[in-house]
Structure formats: structure tokens, C-alpha cells
PDB file of C-alpha atoms in Angstrom:
ATOM      1  CA  MET A1233     -20.464  -1.067 -29.921  1.00 41.00           C
ATOM      2  CA  MET A1234     -16.721  -0.749 -30.519  1.00 63.00           C
ATOM      3  CA  GLU A1235     -14.718  -3.726 -29.254  1.00 84.00           C
ATOM      4  CA  LEU A1236     -11.218  -3.802 -27.798  1.00 88.00           C
ATOM      5  CA  PRO A1237      -9.205  -6.409 -29.732  1.00 89.00           C
ATOM      6  CA  LEU A1238      -7.686  -8.778 -27.209  1.00 89.00           C
ATOM      7  CA  ASP A1239      -4.337  -9.049 -28.967  1.00 91.00           C
ATOM      8  CA  GLN A1240      -3.961  -5.270 -28.793  1.00 92.00           C
ATOM      9  CA  VAL A1241      -5.013  -5.161 -25.141  1.00 90.00           C
ATOM     10  CA  ARG A1242      -2.535  -7.887 -24.204  1.00 91.00           C
ATOM     11  CA  THR A1243       0.191  -6.113 -26.146  1.00 93.00           C
ATOM     12  CA  LEU A1244      -0.402  -2.863 -24.260  1.00 93.00           C
ATOM     13  CA  LEU A1245      -0.130  -4.756 -20.963  1.00 90.00           C
ATOM     14  CA  ALA A1246       3.114  -6.379 -22.076  1.00 91.00           C
ATOM     15  CA  VAL A1247       4.617  -2.989 -22.945  1.00 92.00           C
ATOM     16  CA  VAL A1248       3.679  -1.589 -19.527  1.00 91.00           C
ATOM     17  CA  ASP A1249       4.989  -4.642 -17.673  1.00 88.00           C
ATOM     18  CA  GLU A1250       8.215  -4.966 -19.675  1.00 91.00           C
ATOM     19  CA  GLY A1251       8.928  -1.227 -19.795  1.00 92.00           C
ATOM     20  CA  THR A1252       9.885  -0.916 -23.473  1.00 93.00           C
ATOM     21  CA  PHE A1253       8.482  -1.875 -26.860  1.00 94.00           C
ATOM     22  CA  ASP A1254      11.533  -4.032 -27.603  1.00 93.00           C
ATOM     23  CA  ALA A1255      11.216  -5.974 -24.342  1.00 93.00           C
ATOM     24  CA  ALA A1256       7.495  -6.469 -24.929  1.00 93.00           C
ATOM     25  CA  ALA A1257       8.233  -7.764 -28.427  1.00 93.00           C
ATOM     26  CA  ALA A1258      10.669 -10.310 -26.996  1.00 93.00           C
ATOM     27  CA  ALA A1259       8.127 -11.424 -24.389  1.00 91.00           C
ATOM     28  CA  LEU A1260       5.379 -11.798 -27.013  1.00 92.00           C
ATOM     29  CA  HIS A1261       7.693 -13.359 -29.652  1.00 91.00           C
ATOM     30  CA  VAL A1262       6.811 -10.725 -32.257  1.00 92.00           C
ATOM     31  CA  THR A1263       8.726  -7.858 -33.822  1.00 92.00           C
ATOM     32  CA  PRO A1264       8.966  -4.423 -32.183  1.00 91.00           C
ATOM     33  CA  SER A1265       7.202  -3.049 -35.258  1.00 92.00           C
ATOM     34  CA  ALA A1266       4.222  -5.335 -34.618  1.00 92.00           C
ATOM     35  CA  VAL A1267       4.049  -4.165 -31.010  1.00 92.00           C
ATOM     36  CA  SER A1268       4.119  -0.526 -32.068  1.00 93.00           C
ATOM     37  CA  GLN A1269       1.414  -1.098 -34.686  1.00 93.00           C
ATOM     38  CA  ARG A1270      -0.881  -2.837 -32.183  1.00 93.00           C
ATOM     39  CA  VAL A1271      -0.523  -0.065 -29.617  1.00 93.00           C
ATOM     40  CA  LYS A1272      -1.149   2.625 -32.243  1.00 93.00           C
ATOM     41  CA  ALA A1273      -4.186   0.732 -33.528  1.00 92.00           C
ATOM     42  CA  LEU A1274      -5.581   0.500 -29.997  1.00 92.00           C
ATOM     43  CA  GLU A1275      -5.007   4.220 -29.438  1.00 91.00           C
ATOM     44  CA  GLN A1276      -6.790   4.997 -32.715  1.00 90.00           C
ATOM     45  CA  ARG A1277      -9.666   2.711 -31.771  1.00 90.00           C
ATOM     46  CA  THR A1278     -10.107   4.333 -28.339  1.00 90.00           C
ATOM     47  CA  GLY A1279      -9.318   7.834 -29.554  1.00 88.00           C
ATOM     48  CA  ARG A1280      -6.947   8.346 -26.634  1.00 89.00           C
ATOM     49  CA  VAL A1281      -3.227   8.340 -25.934  1.00 90.00           C
ATOM     50  CA  LEU A1282      -2.649   5.236 -23.827  1.00 92.00           C
ATOM     51  CA  LEU A1283       1.121   5.323 -23.277  1.00 91.00           C
ATOM     52  CA  MET A1284       3.693   7.952 -22.457  1.00 91.00           C
ATOM     53  CA  ARG A1285       6.734   7.052 -24.536  1.00 89.00           C
ATOM     54  CA  THR A1286       9.213   7.434 -21.687  1.00 88.00           C
ATOM     55  CA  LYS A1287      11.856   4.993 -20.428  1.00 86.00           C
ATOM     56  CA  PRO A1288      10.318   2.967 -18.980  1.00 89.00           C
ATOM     57  CA  VAL A1289       6.993   3.626 -20.694  1.00 90.00           C
ATOM     58  CA  ARG A1290       4.095   4.661 -18.467  1.00 89.00           C
ATOM     59  CA  ALA A1291       0.373   4.273 -18.949  1.00 91.00           C
ATOM     60  CA  THR A1292      -1.694   7.440 -19.165  1.00 90.00           C
ATOM     61  CA  GLU A1293      -4.889   7.720 -17.132  1.00 88.00           C
ATOM     62  CA  SER A1294      -6.793   6.205 -20.063  1.00 90.00           C
ATOM     63  CA  GLY A1295      -4.087   3.593 -20.470  1.00 90.00           C
ATOM     64  CA  GLN A1296      -4.471   2.582 -16.850  1.00 88.00           C
ATOM     65  CA  VAL A1297      -8.106   1.695 -17.549  1.00 88.00           C
ATOM     66  CA  VAL A1298      -7.033  -0.625 -20.364  1.00 90.00           C
ATOM     67  CA  VAL A1299      -4.200  -2.107 -18.297  1.00 89.00           C
ATOM     68  CA  ARG A1300      -6.595  -2.854 -15.433  1.00 87.00           C
ATOM     69  CA  PHE A1301      -8.999  -4.498 -17.899  1.00 88.00           C
ATOM     70  CA  ALA A1302      -6.136  -6.575 -19.337  1.00 88.00           C
ATOM     71  CA  ARG A1303      -5.086  -7.851 -15.916  1.00 85.00           C
ATOM     72  CA  GLN A1304      -8.666  -8.695 -14.955  1.00 84.00           C
ATOM     73  CA  LEU A1305      -9.137 -10.491 -18.262  1.00 84.00           C
ATOM     74  CA  ALA A1306      -5.985 -12.537 -17.676  1.00 82.00           C
ATOM     75  CA  ARG A1307      -7.188 -13.432 -14.176  1.00 78.00           C
ATOM     76  CA  LEU A1308     -10.607 -14.541 -15.428  1.00 80.00           C
ATOM     77  CA  GLU A1309      -9.071 -16.532 -18.268  1.00 80.00           C
ATOM     78  CA  ARG A1310      -6.776 -18.389 -15.913  1.00 75.00           C
ATOM     79  CA  ASP A1311      -9.605 -19.210 -13.485  1.00 74.00           C
ATOM     80  CA  ALA A1312     -11.768 -20.458 -16.347  1.00 75.00           C
ATOM     81  CA  ARG A1313      -8.956 -22.660 -17.649  1.00 73.00           C
ATOM     82  CA  MET A1314      -8.497 -24.071 -14.147  1.00 66.00           C
ATOM     83  CA  GLU A1315     -12.195 -24.951 -13.847  1.00 66.00           C
ATOM     84  CA  LEU A1316     -12.144 -26.576 -17.288  1.00 63.00           C
ATOM     85  CA  GLY A1317      -9.049 -28.596 -16.451  1.00 61.00           C
ATOM     86  CA  MET A1318      -7.084 -26.876 -19.209  1.00 61.00           C
ATOM     87  CA  ALA A1319      -4.506 -25.104 -17.045  1.00 59.00           C
ATOM     88  CA  ASP A1320      -1.187 -26.473 -15.912  1.00 62.00           C
ATOM     89  CA  PRO A1321      -1.864 -27.756 -12.370  1.00 60.00           C
ATOM     90  CA  ASP A1322       1.690 -26.855 -11.389  1.00 62.00           C
ATOM     91  CA  GLN A1323       1.219 -23.234 -12.450  1.00 67.00           C
ATOM     92  CA  PRO A1324       0.224 -21.263  -9.297  1.00 74.00           C
ATOM     93  CA  ALA A1325      -2.226 -18.393  -9.199  1.00 75.00           C
ATOM     94  CA  ARG A1326      -0.517 -15.032  -8.747  1.00 82.00           C
ATOM     95  CA  LEU A1327      -2.063 -12.280  -6.661  1.00 88.00           C
ATOM     96  CA  SER A1328      -0.548  -8.794  -6.488  1.00 91.00           C
ATOM     97  CA  ILE A1329      -1.446  -6.854  -3.324  1.00 96.00           C
ATOM     98  CA  ALA A1330      -0.510  -3.383  -2.069  1.00 96.00           C
ATOM     99  CA  VAL A1331      -0.074  -3.103   1.699  1.00 96.00           C
ATOM    100  CA  ASN A1332       1.346  -0.474   4.045  1.00 95.00           C
ATOM    101  CA  ALA A1333       4.604  -1.176   5.876  1.00 94.00           C
ATOM    102  CA  ASP A1334       3.160  -1.226   9.406  1.00 96.00           C
ATOM    103  CA  SER A1335       0.481  -3.766   8.495  1.00 97.00           C
ATOM    104  CA  LEU A1336       3.103  -5.831   6.698  1.00 95.00           C
ATOM    105  CA  ALA A1337       5.304  -5.823   9.813  1.00 95.00           C
ATOM    106  CA  THR A1338       2.528  -6.700  12.250  1.00 96.00           C
ATOM    107  CA  TRP A1339      -0.674  -8.511  11.238  1.00 97.00           C
ATOM    108  CA  PHE A1340      -0.763  -8.954   7.458  1.00 97.00           C
ATOM    109  CA  LEU A1341       1.668 -11.830   6.872  1.00 96.00           C
ATOM    110  CA  PRO A1342      -0.117 -14.106   9.396  1.00 95.00           C
ATOM    111  CA  ALA A1343      -3.263 -13.427   7.357  1.00 96.00           C
ATOM    112  CA  LEU A1344      -1.657 -14.802   4.203  1.00 95.00           C
ATOM    113  CA  ARG A1345      -0.652 -17.973   6.047  1.00 94.00           C
ATOM    114  CA  GLN A1346      -4.360 -18.659   6.563  1.00 93.00           C
ATOM    115  CA  VAL A1347      -5.218 -18.546   2.855  1.00 92.00           C
ATOM    116  CA  PRO A1348      -6.027 -22.062   1.568  1.00 87.00           C
ATOM    117  CA  GLN A1349      -3.356 -23.261  -0.857  1.00 77.00           C
ATOM    118  CA  GLU A1350      -5.703 -25.130  -3.159  1.00 72.00           C
ATOM    119  CA  PRO A1351      -5.352 -23.842  -5.766  1.00 68.00           C
ATOM    120  CA  ARG A1352      -1.785 -22.811  -5.046  1.00 79.00           C
ATOM    121  CA  ILE A1353      -1.213 -19.074  -4.783  1.00 86.00           C
ATOM    122  CA  CYS A1354       1.899 -16.935  -5.117  1.00 89.00           C
ATOM    123  CA  PHE A1355       1.662 -13.468  -3.569  1.00 94.00           C
ATOM    124  CA  GLU A1356       3.382 -10.408  -4.989  1.00 92.00           C
ATOM    125  CA  LEU A1357       3.357  -7.707  -2.313  1.00 96.00           C
ATOM    126  CA  HIS A1358       3.860  -4.023  -3.064  1.00 94.00           C
ATOM    127  CA  ARG A1359       4.783  -1.947  -0.007  1.00 93.00           C
ATOM    128  CA  GLU A1360       3.168   1.473  -0.117  1.00 92.00           C
ATOM    129  CA  ASP A1361       1.752   4.021   2.320  1.00 89.00           C
ATOM    130  CA  GLU A1362      -1.881   3.258   3.166  1.00 88.00           C
ATOM    131  CA  ALA A1363      -2.917   6.658   1.803  1.00 85.00           C
ATOM    132  CA  HIS A1364      -1.420   5.818  -1.597  1.00 88.00           C
ATOM    133  CA  THR A1365      -2.140   2.105  -2.140  1.00 91.00           C
ATOM    134  CA  THR A1366      -5.329   2.903  -4.061  1.00 90.00           C
ATOM    135  CA  ALA A1367      -3.168   4.512  -6.765  1.00 89.00           C
ATOM    136  CA  LEU A1368      -1.703   1.077  -7.513  1.00 89.00           C
ATOM    137  CA  LEU A1369      -5.231  -0.330  -7.778  1.00 89.00           C
ATOM    138  CA  ARG A1370      -6.255   2.473 -10.091  1.00 86.00           C
ATOM    139  CA  GLU A1371      -3.220   1.895 -12.288  1.00 82.00           C
ATOM    140  CA  GLY A1372      -3.970  -1.820 -12.497  1.00 81.00           C
ATOM    141  CA  GLN A1373      -0.682  -2.806 -10.869  1.00 83.00           C
ATOM    142  CA  VAL A1374      -2.356  -4.732  -8.043  1.00 90.00           C
ATOM    143  CA  MET A1375      -5.574  -6.703  -7.610  1.00 90.00           C
ATOM    144  CA  ALA A1376      -6.190  -5.752  -3.976  1.00 95.00           C
ATOM    145  CA  ALA A1377      -4.918  -3.300  -1.387  1.00 96.00           C
ATOM    146  CA  VAL A1378      -4.944  -2.395   2.290  1.00 97.00           C
ATOM    147  CA  THR A1379      -5.816   1.292   2.224  1.00 95.00           C
ATOM    148  CA  SER A1380      -7.005   4.144   4.406  1.00 94.00           C
ATOM    149  CA  SER A1381      -9.514   5.225   1.757  1.00 92.00           C
ATOM    150  CA  PRO A1382     -13.162   4.145   2.109  1.00 94.00           C
ATOM    151  CA  ASP A1383     -13.927   5.387  -1.417  1.00 94.00           C
ATOM    152  CA  PRO A1384     -13.876   2.453  -3.844  1.00 92.00           C
ATOM    153  CA  VAL A1385     -11.641   2.548  -6.879  1.00 90.00           C
ATOM    154  CA  ALA A1386     -13.661   1.948 -10.050  1.00 85.00           C
ATOM    155  CA  GLY A1387     -14.328  -1.767 -10.406  1.00 85.00           C
ATOM    156  CA  CYS A1388     -13.456  -2.566  -6.775  1.00 91.00           C
ATOM    157  CA  THR A1389     -15.325  -3.533  -3.630  1.00 95.00           C
ATOM    158  CA  VAL A1390     -14.488  -2.097  -0.183  1.00 97.00           C
ATOM    159  CA  ARG A1391     -14.520  -3.803   3.207  1.00 97.00           C
ATOM    160  CA  ARG A1392     -13.699  -2.053   6.479  1.00 97.00           C
ATOM    161  CA  LEU A1393     -10.956  -3.866   8.387  1.00 98.00           C
ATOM    162  CA  GLY A1394     -10.665  -1.842  11.607  1.00 97.00           C
ATOM    163  CA  ARG A1395      -8.461   0.835  13.156  1.00 97.00           C
ATOM    164  CA  MET A1396      -4.700   0.621  13.510  1.00 97.00           C
ATOM    165  CA  ARG A1397      -3.676   2.471  16.666  1.00 97.00           C
ATOM    166  CA  TYR A1398      -0.449   4.462  16.913  1.00 98.00           C
ATOM    167  CA  LEU A1399       1.091   5.659  20.184  1.00 97.00           C
ATOM    168  CA  PRO A1400       3.310   8.760  20.503  1.00 97.00           C
ATOM    169  CA  VAL A1401       6.477   7.550  22.237  1.00 97.00           C
ATOM    170  CA  ALA A1402      10.146   8.359  22.758  1.00 97.00           C
ATOM    171  CA  GLY A1403      13.195   6.844  24.409  1.00 96.00           C
ATOM    172  CA  PRO A1404      13.654   7.787  28.101  1.00 94.00           C
ATOM    173  CA  GLU A1405      16.916   9.671  27.583  1.00 94.00           C
ATOM    174  CA  PHE A1406      15.405  11.542  24.648  1.00 95.00           C
ATOM    175  CA  ALA A1407      12.447  12.542  26.830  1.00 93.00           C
ATOM    176  CA  ASP A1408      14.818  13.836  29.518  1.00 92.00           C
ATOM    177  CA  ARG A1409      16.829  15.878  27.056  1.00 92.00           C
ATOM    178  CA  TRP A1410      14.166  17.272  24.736  1.00 94.00           C
ATOM    179  CA  LEU A1411      10.759  16.996  26.383  1.00 92.00           C
ATOM    180  CA  GLY A1412      11.262  18.081  29.967  1.00 85.00           C
ATOM    181  CA  GLY A1413      11.416  14.723  31.693  1.00 79.00           C
ATOM    182  CA  ARG A1414       9.438  11.490  31.813  1.00 72.00           C
ATOM    183  CA  PRO A1415       6.624  11.031  31.492  1.00 70.00           C
ATOM    184  CA  PRO A1416       6.134  14.444  29.835  1.00 67.00           C
ATOM    185  CA  LEU A1417       3.192  16.527  30.994  1.00 64.00           C
ATOM    186  CA  ALA A1418       0.687  17.769  28.400  1.00 58.00           C
ATOM    187  CA  ALA A1419       1.278  21.477  28.940  1.00 61.00           C
ATOM    188  CA  PRO A1420       5.093  21.478  28.541  1.00 86.00           C
ATOM    189  CA  LEU A1421       4.795  18.847  25.793  1.00 90.00           C
ATOM    190  CA  ARG A1422       2.858  21.341  23.678  1.00 90.00           C
ATOM    191  CA  ARG A1423       5.843  23.672  23.942  1.00 91.00           C
ATOM    192  CA  THR A1424       8.678  21.185  23.566  1.00 93.00           C
ATOM    193  CA  LEU A1425       7.432  18.635  21.037  1.00 94.00           C
ATOM    194  CA  PRO A1426       7.251  20.931  17.947  1.00 95.00           C
ATOM    195  CA  ASP A1427      10.993  21.628  18.227  1.00 95.00           C
ATOM    196  CA  ALA A1428      12.153  18.140  19.188  1.00 96.00           C
ATOM    197  CA  PRO A1429      13.794  15.831  16.614  1.00 98.00           C
ATOM    198  CA  VAL A1430      11.273  13.460  15.060  1.00 98.00           C
ATOM    199  CA  VAL A1431      11.396  10.172  13.193  1.00 98.00           C
ATOM    200  CA  VAL A1432       9.208   9.859  10.088  1.00 97.00           C
ATOM    201  CA  PHE A1433       8.786   6.990   7.649  1.00 96.00           C
ATOM    202  CA  ASP A1434       9.341   8.929   4.421  1.00 94.00           C
ATOM    203  CA  ARG A1435       8.521  12.294   2.885  1.00 92.00           C
ATOM    204  CA  ARG A1436       4.883  11.324   2.424  1.00 91.00           C
ATOM    205  CA  ASP A1437       4.438  10.366   6.083  1.00 94.00           C
ATOM    206  CA  GLU A1438       2.266  13.061   7.681  1.00 94.00           C
ATOM    207  CA  LEU A1439       1.272  11.191  10.849  1.00 96.00           C
ATOM    208  CA  GLN A1440       3.685  12.995  13.173  1.00 97.00           C
ATOM    209  CA  ASP A1441       2.865  16.410  11.688  1.00 97.00           C
ATOM    210  CA  THR A1442      -0.855  15.782  12.101  1.00 95.00           C
ATOM    211  CA  PHE A1443      -0.348  14.756  15.727  1.00 96.00           C
ATOM    212  CA  VAL A1444       1.616  17.912  16.566  1.00 96.00           C
ATOM    213  CA  ARG A1445      -1.026  20.126  14.946  1.00 95.00           C
ATOM    214  CA  ALA A1446      -3.748  18.409  16.981  1.00 93.00           C
ATOM    215  CA  LEU A1447      -1.709  18.687  20.195  1.00 92.00           C
ATOM    216  CA  THR A1448      -0.750  22.341  19.785  1.00 91.00           C
ATOM    217  CA  ARG A1449      -3.786  23.486  17.783  1.00 90.00           C
ATOM    218  CA  ARG A1450      -1.437  25.334  15.490  1.00 88.00           C
ATOM    219  CA  ALA A1451      -0.761  25.153  11.752  1.00 86.00           C
ATOM    220  CA  HIS A1452       2.874  24.108  12.142  1.00 88.00           C
ATOM    221  CA  GLY A1453       3.693  20.421  12.238  1.00 94.00           C
ATOM    222  CA  ALA A1454       6.616  18.539  13.730  1.00 96.00           C
ATOM    223  CA  SER A1455      10.195  19.783  13.754  1.00 95.00           C
ATOM    224  CA  ARG A1456      12.175  20.111  10.550  1.00 95.00           C
ATOM    225  CA  LEU A1457      14.916  18.210  12.357  1.00 96.00           C
ATOM    226  CA  ARG A1458      13.662  14.830  11.195  1.00 97.00           C
ATOM    227  CA  HIS A1459      15.101  11.413  10.435  1.00 98.00           C
ATOM    228  CA  TYR A1460      13.649   9.346   7.568  1.00 98.00           C
ATOM    229  CA  VAL A1461      13.542   5.633   8.330  1.00 97.00           C
ATOM    230  CA  PRO A1462      11.506   3.746   5.687  1.00 95.00           C
ATOM    231  CA  THR A1463      10.991   0.409   7.452  1.00 95.00           C
ATOM    232  CA  SER A1464       8.508  -0.344  10.190  1.00 96.00           C
ATOM    233  CA  GLU A1465      10.983  -2.203  12.418  1.00 95.00           C
ATOM    234  CA  GLY A1466      13.732   0.352  11.774  1.00 97.00           C
ATOM    235  CA  PHE A1467      11.348   3.172  12.639  1.00 98.00           C
ATOM    236  CA  ALA A1468      10.593   1.705  16.075  1.00 97.00           C
ATOM    237  CA  ASP A1469      14.273   0.929  16.664  1.00 97.00           C
ATOM    238  CA  SER A1470      15.231   4.515  15.763  1.00 98.00           C
ATOM    239  CA  VAL A1471      12.778   5.922  18.306  1.00 98.00           C
ATOM    240  CA  ALA A1472      14.068   3.525  20.966  1.00 97.00           C
ATOM    241  CA  ALA A1473      17.650   4.525  20.121  1.00 97.00           C
ATOM    242  CA  GLY A1474      16.827   8.171  20.834  1.00 97.00           C
ATOM    243  CA  LEU A1475      17.054   9.646  17.325  1.00 97.00           C
ATOM    244  CA  GLY A1476      13.677  11.274  17.812  1.00 97.00           C
ATOM    245  CA  TRP A1477      10.105  10.751  18.942  1.00 98.00           C
ATOM    246  CA  GLY A1478       7.503   9.096  16.737  1.00 98.00           C
ATOM    247  CA  LEU A1479       4.136   7.393  16.416  1.00 98.00           C
ATOM    248  CA  VAL A1480       4.644   3.630  16.660  1.00 98.00           C
ATOM    249  CA  PRO A1481       1.981   0.948  16.069  1.00 97.00           C
ATOM    250  CA  GLU A1482       0.454  -0.149  19.360  1.00 97.00           C
ATOM    251  CA  SER A1483       1.492  -3.791  18.915  1.00 96.00           C
ATOM    252  CA  GLN A1484       5.126  -2.732  18.468  1.00 97.00           C
ATOM    253  CA  ALA A1485       5.100  -0.063  21.182  1.00 97.00           C
ATOM    254  CA  ALA A1486       3.406  -2.048  23.970  1.00 96.00           C
ATOM    255  CA  PRO A1487       6.322  -4.443  24.748  1.00 97.00           C
ATOM    256  CA  ARG A1488       8.826  -1.575  24.891  1.00 97.00           C
ATOM    257  CA  LEU A1489       6.552   0.485  27.099  1.00 96.00           C
ATOM    258  CA  LEU A1490       6.480  -2.426  29.556  1.00 96.00           C
ATOM    259  CA  THR A1491      10.287  -2.686  29.627  1.00 96.00           C
ATOM    260  CA  GLY A1492      10.824   1.073  29.843  1.00 95.00           C
ATOM    261  CA  ALA A1493      12.495   1.301  26.438  1.00 96.00           C
ATOM    262  CA  PHE A1494       9.696   3.671  25.418  1.00 96.00           C
ATOM    263  CA  VAL A1495       8.183   6.571  27.351  1.00 95.00           C
ATOM    264  CA  PRO A1496       4.543   7.409  26.566  1.00 95.00           C
ATOM    265  CA  LEU A1497       4.248  11.018  25.477  1.00 94.00           C
ATOM    266  CA  ALA A1498       0.482  11.475  25.542  1.00 91.00           C
ATOM    267  CA  PRO A1499      -1.301   8.299  26.685  1.00 90.00           C
ATOM    268  CA  ASP A1500      -4.710   9.917  26.255  1.00 90.00           C
ATOM    269  CA  LEU A1501      -4.010  11.009  22.667  1.00 92.00           C
ATOM    270  CA  PRO A1502      -3.476   7.873  20.539  1.00 95.00           C
ATOM    271  CA  VAL A1503      -3.882   8.164  16.780  1.00 96.00           C
ATOM    272  CA  ASP A1504      -6.202   5.707  15.052  1.00 97.00           C
ATOM    273  CA  VAL A1505      -5.899   5.116  11.301  1.00 96.00           C
ATOM    274  CA  PRO A1506      -8.884   3.340   9.708  1.00 97.00           C
ATOM    275  CA  LEU A1507      -7.938   0.586   7.281  1.00 97.00           C
ATOM    276  CA  PHE A1508      -9.975  -0.883   4.445  1.00 97.00           C
ATOM    277  CA  TRP A1509      -9.586  -3.794   2.053  1.00 98.00           C
ATOM    278  CA  GLN A1510     -10.267  -3.028  -1.599  1.00 97.00           C
ATOM    279  CA  GLN A1511     -10.225  -5.738  -4.268  1.00 95.00           C
ATOM    280  CA  TRP A1512     -11.284  -6.173  -7.862  1.00 89.00           C
ATOM    281  CA  LYS A1513     -14.883  -7.216  -8.528  1.00 89.00           C
ATOM    282  CA  LEU A1514     -13.901 -10.585  -9.941  1.00 82.00           C
ATOM    283  CA  ASP A1515     -15.351 -14.024  -9.399  1.00 79.00           C
ATOM    284  CA  SER A1516     -11.902 -15.352  -8.526  1.00 82.00           C
ATOM    285  CA  PRO A1517     -11.615 -18.110  -5.893  1.00 84.00           C
ATOM    286  CA  ALA A1518      -8.039 -17.148  -5.011  1.00 86.00           C
ATOM    287  CA  LEU A1519      -8.894 -13.465  -4.574  1.00 90.00           C
ATOM    288  CA  ALA A1520     -12.031 -14.247  -2.575  1.00 91.00           C
ATOM    289  CA  ALA A1521     -10.165 -16.616  -0.234  1.00 92.00           C
ATOM    290  CA  THR A1522      -7.443 -14.032   0.338  1.00 95.00           C
ATOM    291  CA  GLY A1523      -9.996 -11.326   1.129  1.00 96.00           C
ATOM    292  CA  GLU A1524     -11.689 -13.521   3.735  1.00 96.00           C
ATOM    293  CA  ALA A1525      -8.378 -14.410   5.392  1.00 96.00           C
ATOM    294  CA  VAL A1526      -7.299 -10.758   5.518  1.00 97.00           C
ATOM    295  CA  ALA A1527     -10.618  -9.695   7.044  1.00 97.00           C
ATOM    296  CA  ALA A1528     -10.415 -12.416   9.711  1.00 97.00           C
ATOM    297  CA  ALA A1529      -6.835 -11.519  10.661  1.00 97.00           C
ATOM    298  CA  ALA A1530      -7.662  -7.813  10.784  1.00 97.00           C
ATOM    299  CA  ALA A1531     -10.627  -8.486  13.073  1.00 96.00           C
ATOM    300  CA  ALA A1532      -8.271 -10.192  15.539  1.00 96.00           C
ATOM    301  CA  ALA A1533      -5.395  -7.693  15.294  1.00 96.00           C
ATOM    302  CA  LEU A1534      -6.978  -4.280  14.763  1.00 97.00           C
ATOM    303  CA  ARG A1535      -9.306  -2.240  16.917  1.00 95.00           C
ATOM    304  CA  SER A1536     -12.940  -2.517  15.947  1.00 91.00           C
ATOM    305  CA  ASP A1537     -15.319   0.390  15.564  1.00 73.00           C
TER     306      ASP A1537
END
């Protein structure tokens, strides 16, 4: 069976993390020529192109497999050194996690506060849409992710967290101007909503378009007159300010509905997004403790099935 030399695997990871062969050489305290030779040798051994020589360099699909293996190997090595008393006790464990913006703004950070700090853990959070966080897992950039996909990434386990509910809302003046009054009735809403200005998170956010298609039973989504606001808090503030209507997480919308800052557009048509926790299949105490804390916080904050 052909082996993957560990020095070559670690070198490939360094190139991906540092972005260039020269930077990887500096990080590894070797020459750029040595880095290039190791990567080429690994590509010859695997029979695959592992890196795209761009600036910064990017791992190919095959390279992502090796990068993920390298990160898992580093995690296992550190945990083993800790158990053997060989690791620096002041050196914290580092966990990289991908999480969507709305979870990050509502229930996820309290979950991390519940993670035991023995051994000490430093979290590196990557904000990404829940439909795309699995890509970071697949690329080996993160060890765990909150995702809307129930299909496990290779080498990962999946745990269902619950459903995050979104409510279609607008500011009262916006409803008067664009939607025929407050609260809007379902029949006129089907006519007015597709043409009304809308707030979306970014160009990959399809939640509002999906809602309009379900409401109108037509192929067209929300209006092209849309405002892109790529923060969870800013999104809710933009809707309250009257820039457009939008789907706001229930925990953020509820207080403003009580004060009248939000008008409910279709109280009987909430949108539920299922969320899952995916993490590497590693016997890592830090990763296991984080997974348990996230599951417990999600059970308290999200809607169950």
C-alpha cells in the first residue's frame, strides 16, 4: 500500500494555509525549492494535481482530501501529545468552525460559553451561509460546521440540531406604502409583495425568493429592487428602517413585533430552516465537548421536530 509521507503532507498544508510557496518555506524554515520538490513528489506519488498554482494557491478537489487529512493528523497529534504530557500546557487547542450569520447572532455564541475550558480552547469562526458551510468542511478549512445539509461530508458525523424559524416582516410605514396597509391580507399580499423592495443577506441568499414563490405559486421570486445587507443585525435593522421587507429570525423579530416596529406579513406562513451539526470523525476531547455544548444550546434555542 502506498504511503503518504508526512513531511510532504505537512508541506502541502503549509502552502495552502500560507498562500504561496515562498511563505510556506518561511513558515517551515526550508527553502522554496524544497517546498516545491515536496509538493511535486506528493503529486507524483498520488498521481493527481493537488494545487492550482494561483495567487494565492488553491487546493484542487484531490488536494482538499490531502489537506483535510493533514489537519486531522495535526489534531490527533496534538491530542496525543497532551495525553502523554508532551505538549506545552499553555498552548491552547484550536477549533475552526463554520457557522451561518443568523445562528452566530442569536444562539451559537452562548453555546461556546458552555464548552469546558480544560483543556483550553481557542475558536476560529468562519461565517458562511448555512447552505455553503459544508464546502469549508469538504475543503478541510474547518473541523465542524452548522449546516442545512443532512448529508454527511466524507469523514464527518451529522447531528440534527433543530429548525430555525424565520418570519416575513416589514416596517409599518413600508407596509402602508408598498403592501396595501397593515397587517397585509393574504390575497393582496400575493399581488404586492413580488414588486416590493426586499432586503436580502447577499447574492446567495434565496430565502426571500423562495418565500415569494411559495406565496404566489409562480416561478418568479422577490423583486429585483433589493438591498444587500450582509450582517444579521444590520438585516433586521434595515427591515425596521423601511428599506424593504425580509425574513427575520424569530428570536430577533419577536421583540419588534411586540413594540410595533415590525408588521407581520403572513403569520401563518413562517419559514423553517433545518440545521445540522457536522464534525470530523476524530477522537478529540475538545471537538467532542464543543459538539455537546452546541447540541444542548440548539435544543434550547431552536424549534424541535
